[in-house]
CSV table of C-alpha atoms in Angstrom, one decimal:
chain,number,residue,atom,x,y,z
A,77,MET,CA,-95.9,59.0,87.7
A,78,PRO,CA,-94.1,55.9,89.1
A,79,GLN,CA,-91.7,54.3,86.6
A,80,ILE,CA,-93.6,51.0,86.7
A,81,TRP,CA,-96.8,52.7,85.6
A,82,ARG,CA,-95.1,54.5,82.8
A,83,PHE,CA,-93.7,51.1,81.6
A,84,ALA,CA,-97.1,49.5,81.8
A,85,MET,CA,-98.8,52.3,79.8
A,86,THR,CA,-96.1,52.0,77.2
A,87,ILE,CA,-96.6,48.3,76.8
A,88,THR,CA,-100.4,48.8,76.7
A,89,ALA,CA,-100.0,51.4,73.9
A,90,CYS,CA,-97.7,49.1,71.9
A,91,VAL,CA,-100.1,46.2,72.2
A,92,ALA,CA,-103.0,48.4,71.1
A,93,LEU,CA,-101.1,49.5,68.1
A,94,LEU,CA,-100.3,46.0,67.1
A,95,CYS,CA,-103.9,45.0,67.5
A,96,ILE,CA,-105.2,47.7,65.1
A,97,ALA,CA,-102.3,47.5,62.6
A,98,PRO,CA,-103.9,46.4,59.3
A,99,GLU,CA,-100.9,44.4,58.1
A,100,PRO,CA,-97.6,42.9,59.4
A,101,LEU,CA,-94.5,45.1,59.2
A,102,TYR,CA,-93.1,43.0,56.3
A,103,ALA,CA,-96.0,44.1,54.1
A,104,ALA,CA,-93.8,47.1,53.2
A,105,THR,CA,-91.5,44.9,51.2
A,106,CYS,CA,-94.4,43.7,48.9
A,107,PHE,CA,-94.3,45.0,45.4
A,108,GLN,CA,-90.7,46.1,45.6
A,109,HIS,CA,-88.8,45.8,42.3
A,110,ALA,CA,-86.5,42.9,41.6
A,111,PRO,CA,-82.7,43.5,41.7
A,112,ALA,CA,-81.4,44.0,38.2
A,113,ASP,CA,-79.5,40.7,38.2
A,114,VAL,CA,-82.7,38.7,38.8
A,115,SER,CA,-85.0,40.6,36.5
A,116,VAL,CA,-87.0,38.6,33.9
A,117,GLN,CA,-85.2,40.4,31.1
A,118,HIS,CA,-81.8,39.8,32.5
A,119,LEU,CA,-82.4,36.0,33.0
A,120,PHE,CA,-84.1,35.6,29.7
A,121,ASP,CA,-81.3,37.4,27.8
A,122,ALA,CA,-78.4,36.0,29.8
A,123,ALA,CA,-76.0,33.5,28.2
A,124,PRO,CA,-75.8,30.0,29.7
A,125,LEU,CA,-74.4,30.1,33.3
A,126,PRO,CA,-70.6,30.2,32.9
A,127,PRO,CA,-68.5,27.4,34.5
A,128,LEU,CA,-67.8,27.8,38.2
A,129,THR,CA,-64.2,28.4,39.3
A,130,SER,CA,-62.5,25.5,41.0
A,131,ASP,CA,-62.8,27.5,44.3
A,132,GLU,CA,-66.5,27.9,43.8
A,133,VAL,CA,-66.9,24.2,43.0
A,134,THR,CA,-65.2,23.3,46.2
A,135,LYS,CA,-67.2,25.7,48.3
A,136,LEU,CA,-70.5,24.6,46.7
A,137,ARG,CA,-69.7,20.9,47.1
A,138,ASN,CA,-68.9,21.5,50.8
A,139,THR,CA,-72.1,23.4,51.3
A,140,MET,CA,-74.1,20.6,49.7
A,141,ASP,CA,-72.3,18.0,51.9
A,142,ALA,CA,-73.1,20.0,55.1
A,143,MET,CA,-76.8,20.0,54.2
A,144,ARG,CA,-77.2,16.2,54.1
A,145,GLY,CA,-79.3,14.6,56.8
A,146,LYS,CA,-82.8,14.9,58.4
A,147,TRP,CA,-84.1,18.3,59.5
A,148,THR,CA,-87.1,19.8,61.2
A,149,GLY,CA,-88.2,23.3,61.6
A,150,THR,CA,-90.6,26.1,60.4
A,151,VAL,CA,-91.3,28.2,57.4
A,152,ASN,CA,-92.6,31.7,57.8
A,153,GLY,CA,-93.9,33.3,54.7
A,154,TYR,CA,-96.5,35.4,53.0
A,155,TRP,CA,-98.2,36.2,49.7
A,156,CYS,CA,-98.6,39.8,48.7
A,157,LEU,CA,-102.1,41.3,48.4
A,158,GLY,CA,-103.5,44.7,47.6
A,159,THR,CA,-101.5,47.3,45.7
A,160,ALA,CA,-98.1,49.0,46.0
A,161,GLN,CA,-99.9,51.9,47.6
A,162,GLU,CA,-101.8,49.8,50.0
A,163,PRO,CA,-99.9,46.5,50.4
A,164,GLY,CA,-101.2,43.6,52.4
A,165,THR,CA,-100.2,40.0,53.0
A,166,LYS,CA,-101.6,36.6,53.4
A,167,PRO,CA,-99.7,34.4,55.9
A,168,ASP,CA,-98.2,31.2,54.5
A,169,ASP,CA,-96.6,29.4,57.4
A,170,TYR,CA,-95.6,25.7,57.9
A,171,THR,CA,-93.9,23.2,60.1
A,172,VAL,CA,-91.4,21.1,58.2
A,173,ASN,CA,-89.8,17.7,58.2
A,174,ALA,CA,-87.1,17.4,55.5
A,175,ALA,CA,-84.7,14.8,54.3
A,176,ILE,CA,-81.7,16.0,52.3
A,177,GLY,CA,-79.4,13.6,50.5
A,178,GLY,CA,-78.2,12.3,47.1
A,179,GLY,CA,-76.5,9.5,45.4
A,180,THR,CA,-73.2,11.2,44.8
A,181,ALA,CA,-71.2,14.1,46.2
A,182,ASN,CA,-72.3,16.2,43.2
A,183,GLN,CA,-76.0,15.7,43.7
A,184,LEU,CA,-78.3,17.0,46.4
A,185,LYS,CA,-82.0,16.5,46.8
A,186,LEU,CA,-84.3,18.1,49.4
A,187,VAL,CA,-87.7,16.5,50.0
A,188,ALA,CA,-89.8,18.5,52.6
A,189,THR,CA,-93.1,17.6,54.0
A,190,MET,CA,-95.0,20.8,54.7
A,191,HIS,CA,-97.7,21.0,57.3
A,192,GLY,CA,-99.7,24.2,56.8
A,193,ALA,CA,-100.3,26.4,59.9
A,194,GLN,CA,-103.2,28.3,58.3
A,195,ASP,CA,-105.2,25.5,56.4
A,196,GLY,CA,-103.9,22.4,58.2
A,197,GLY,CA,-103.1,20.8,54.8
A,198,THR,CA,-100.0,18.9,53.9
A,199,HIS,CA,-97.9,18.9,50.7
A,200,THR,CA,-94.4,18.1,49.6
A,201,GLU,CA,-91.8,20.4,48.2
A,202,LYS,CA,-88.7,19.3,46.4
A,203,LEU,CA,-85.4,21.0,45.4
A,204,ALA,CA,-82.4,19.4,43.7
A,205,LEU,CA,-78.9,20.8,43.1
A,206,PHE,CA,-76.4,19.3,40.7
A,207,LEU,CA,-72.8,19.8,39.9
A,208,GLU,CA,-71.6,18.3,36.6
A,209,GLY,CA,-67.9,19.2,36.3
A,210,SER,CA,-67.9,22.9,36.8
A,211,GLN,CA,-71.5,23.4,35.7
A,212,PHE,CA,-74.2,24.2,38.3
A,213,TYR,CA,-77.8,23.1,37.7
A,214,VAL,CA,-81.0,23.4,39.7
A,215,ASP,CA,-83.9,20.8,39.7
A,216,THR,CA,-82.8,18.5,36.9
A,217,PRO,CA,-79.7,18.1,34.6
A,218,ALA,CA,-81.8,15.9,32.2
A,219,GLN,CA,-82.1,19.0,30.0
A,220,PRO,CA,-78.7,20.7,30.5
A,221,ASP,CA,-80.0,24.2,30.1
A,222,ASN,CA,-79.0,26.7,32.8
A,223,THR,CA,-79.6,29.7,30.5
A,224,HIS,CA,-82.3,31.2,32.6
A,225,MET,CA,-80.4,31.0,35.9
A,226,GLN,CA,-78.1,33.2,37.9
A,227,ALA,CA,-75.6,32.1,40.5
A,228,ARG,CA,-75.6,35.2,42.6
A,229,SER,CA,-73.0,34.2,45.2
A,230,ILE,CA,-71.1,31.1,46.4
A,231,ALA,CA,-69.1,31.2,49.6
A,232,VAL,CA,-68.3,28.9,52.5
A,233,ASP,CA,-71.5,27.3,53.7
A,234,HIS,CA,-73.5,29.7,51.5
A,235,VAL,CA,-75.1,29.7,48.0
A,236,SER,CA,-77.5,32.2,46.5
A,237,PHE,CA,-79.1,31.7,43.0
A,238,ALA,CA,-82.0,32.8,40.9
A,239,GLN,CA,-83.9,30.8,38.3
A,240,MET,CA,-86.8,31.6,36.0
A,241,ALA,CA,-89.8,29.5,36.9
A,242,TYR,CA,-91.1,27.1,34.3
A,243,PRO,CA,-92.4,27.9,31.7
A,244,PRO,CA,-90.0,30.8,31.0
A,245,GLY,CA,-92.9,32.9,29.7
A,246,SER,CA,-94.6,32.9,33.1
A,247,GLY,CA,-92.6,35.9,34.2
A,248,ARG,CA,-91.8,34.4,37.6
A,249,VAL,CA,-88.3,34.3,39.1
A,250,ILE,CA,-87.5,32.5,42.2
A,251,VAL,CA,-84.5,33.6,44.3
A,252,ARG,CA,-83.1,31.3,46.9
A,253,THR,CA,-80.4,32.0,49.5
A,254,ILE,CA,-79.1,29.0,51.5
A,255,ASP,CA,-76.8,29.4,54.6
A,256,VAL,CA,-75.6,26.4,56.7
A,257,GLN,CA,-74.2,26.8,60.2
A,258,ASP,CA,-73.3,23.9,62.3
A,259,ASP,CA,-76.6,22.0,62.8
A,260,SER,CA,-78.9,24.6,61.2
A,261,ILE,CA,-80.0,25.7,57.8
A,262,SER,CA,-81.7,28.9,56.7
A,263,ILE,CA,-83.3,29.3,53.3
A,264,GLU,CA,-84.6,32.6,52.2
A,265,VAL,CA,-87.0,32.5,49.2
A,266,GLU,CA,-88.3,35.4,47.2
A,267,ILE,CA,-90.7,35.2,44.3
A,268,TYR,CA,-90.9,38.0,41.8
A,269,THR,CA,-93.6,38.1,39.2
A,270,ARG,CA,-92.8,40.4,36.3
A,271,ASP,CA,-90.1,41.9,38.4
A,272,ILE,CA,-92.4,42.7,41.4
A,273,LEU,CA,-92.1,40.9,44.7
A,274,THR,CA,-95.2,38.8,45.2
A,275,SER,CA,-94.1,36.3,47.9
A,276,ALA,CA,-91.4,35.6,50.3
A,277,SER,CA,-90.6,33.0,53.0
A,278,ALA,CA,-87.9,32.1,55.5
A,279,TRP,CA,-87.0,28.5,56.3
A,280,HIS,CA,-85.4,27.7,59.7
A,281,LEU,CA,-84.3,24.1,60.0
A,282,THR,CA,-82.3,22.3,62.7
A,283,ARG,CA,-80.8,18.8,62.4
A,284,ALA,CA,-83.1,16.1,63.7
A,285,ARG,CA,-81.8,14.1,66.7
C-alpha cells in the first residue's frame, strides 16, 4: 500500500475515534483526590499562614508588578459530571478581557469580563492579592484572617496558593497557580469539593496592545 494511503487511513481512523469518544481526554482527571496540602481538613486545621520570608515578599511583589496592565485571552475549562467510574465533563470556555492594577505596590486587583463560548453570556470575575508587611492575603484584608489558606509556592514570576471558599463549611477549596512570562500570563485553577476535583480551567492571557 502506498505510504500516502497508509497515512490517510491513519488520519481517518484517528478522526473516527475522536468523533465517537464520549468525553475529552481531560475527563480522566475528574474526581481525583486533592493533594494533602490543599485538603479541606488541612486548610481548616492549619494555623494562620506564617509570615513570608523577605525573599518571598520580593518575589511575590515582583510577580504582582509584572501582572499589571490590560490583557486579553481565553479560558478553557470544564465541570465534572458523572462518577469516578464513568467521568464526564461539561465545557466551560470563555474569551476574556482583563484589567489588572492596584493602588499600591502591595495590592493587585484583577477584574475580568468573561464572554461565554457555550451560552453566550457575560459575567465578571474578580481576584485581589494583598501584601501587608510579610503577610499574604487573597480577596480582602478587611478581615485579616488567612487561616484557611495555603501559599504552596512562590518563585520568580510564579505564585501558587489554595484557599477555602466562603463559607468555610462549603467544603470547597480553590487552588490557583499563576505564571508570568514576558507579555503573557497563565492561570491554572482547580476546584475541589470535599477533596474531589469537580472543576478545572486554564487561563491564557496576552498583553493588550
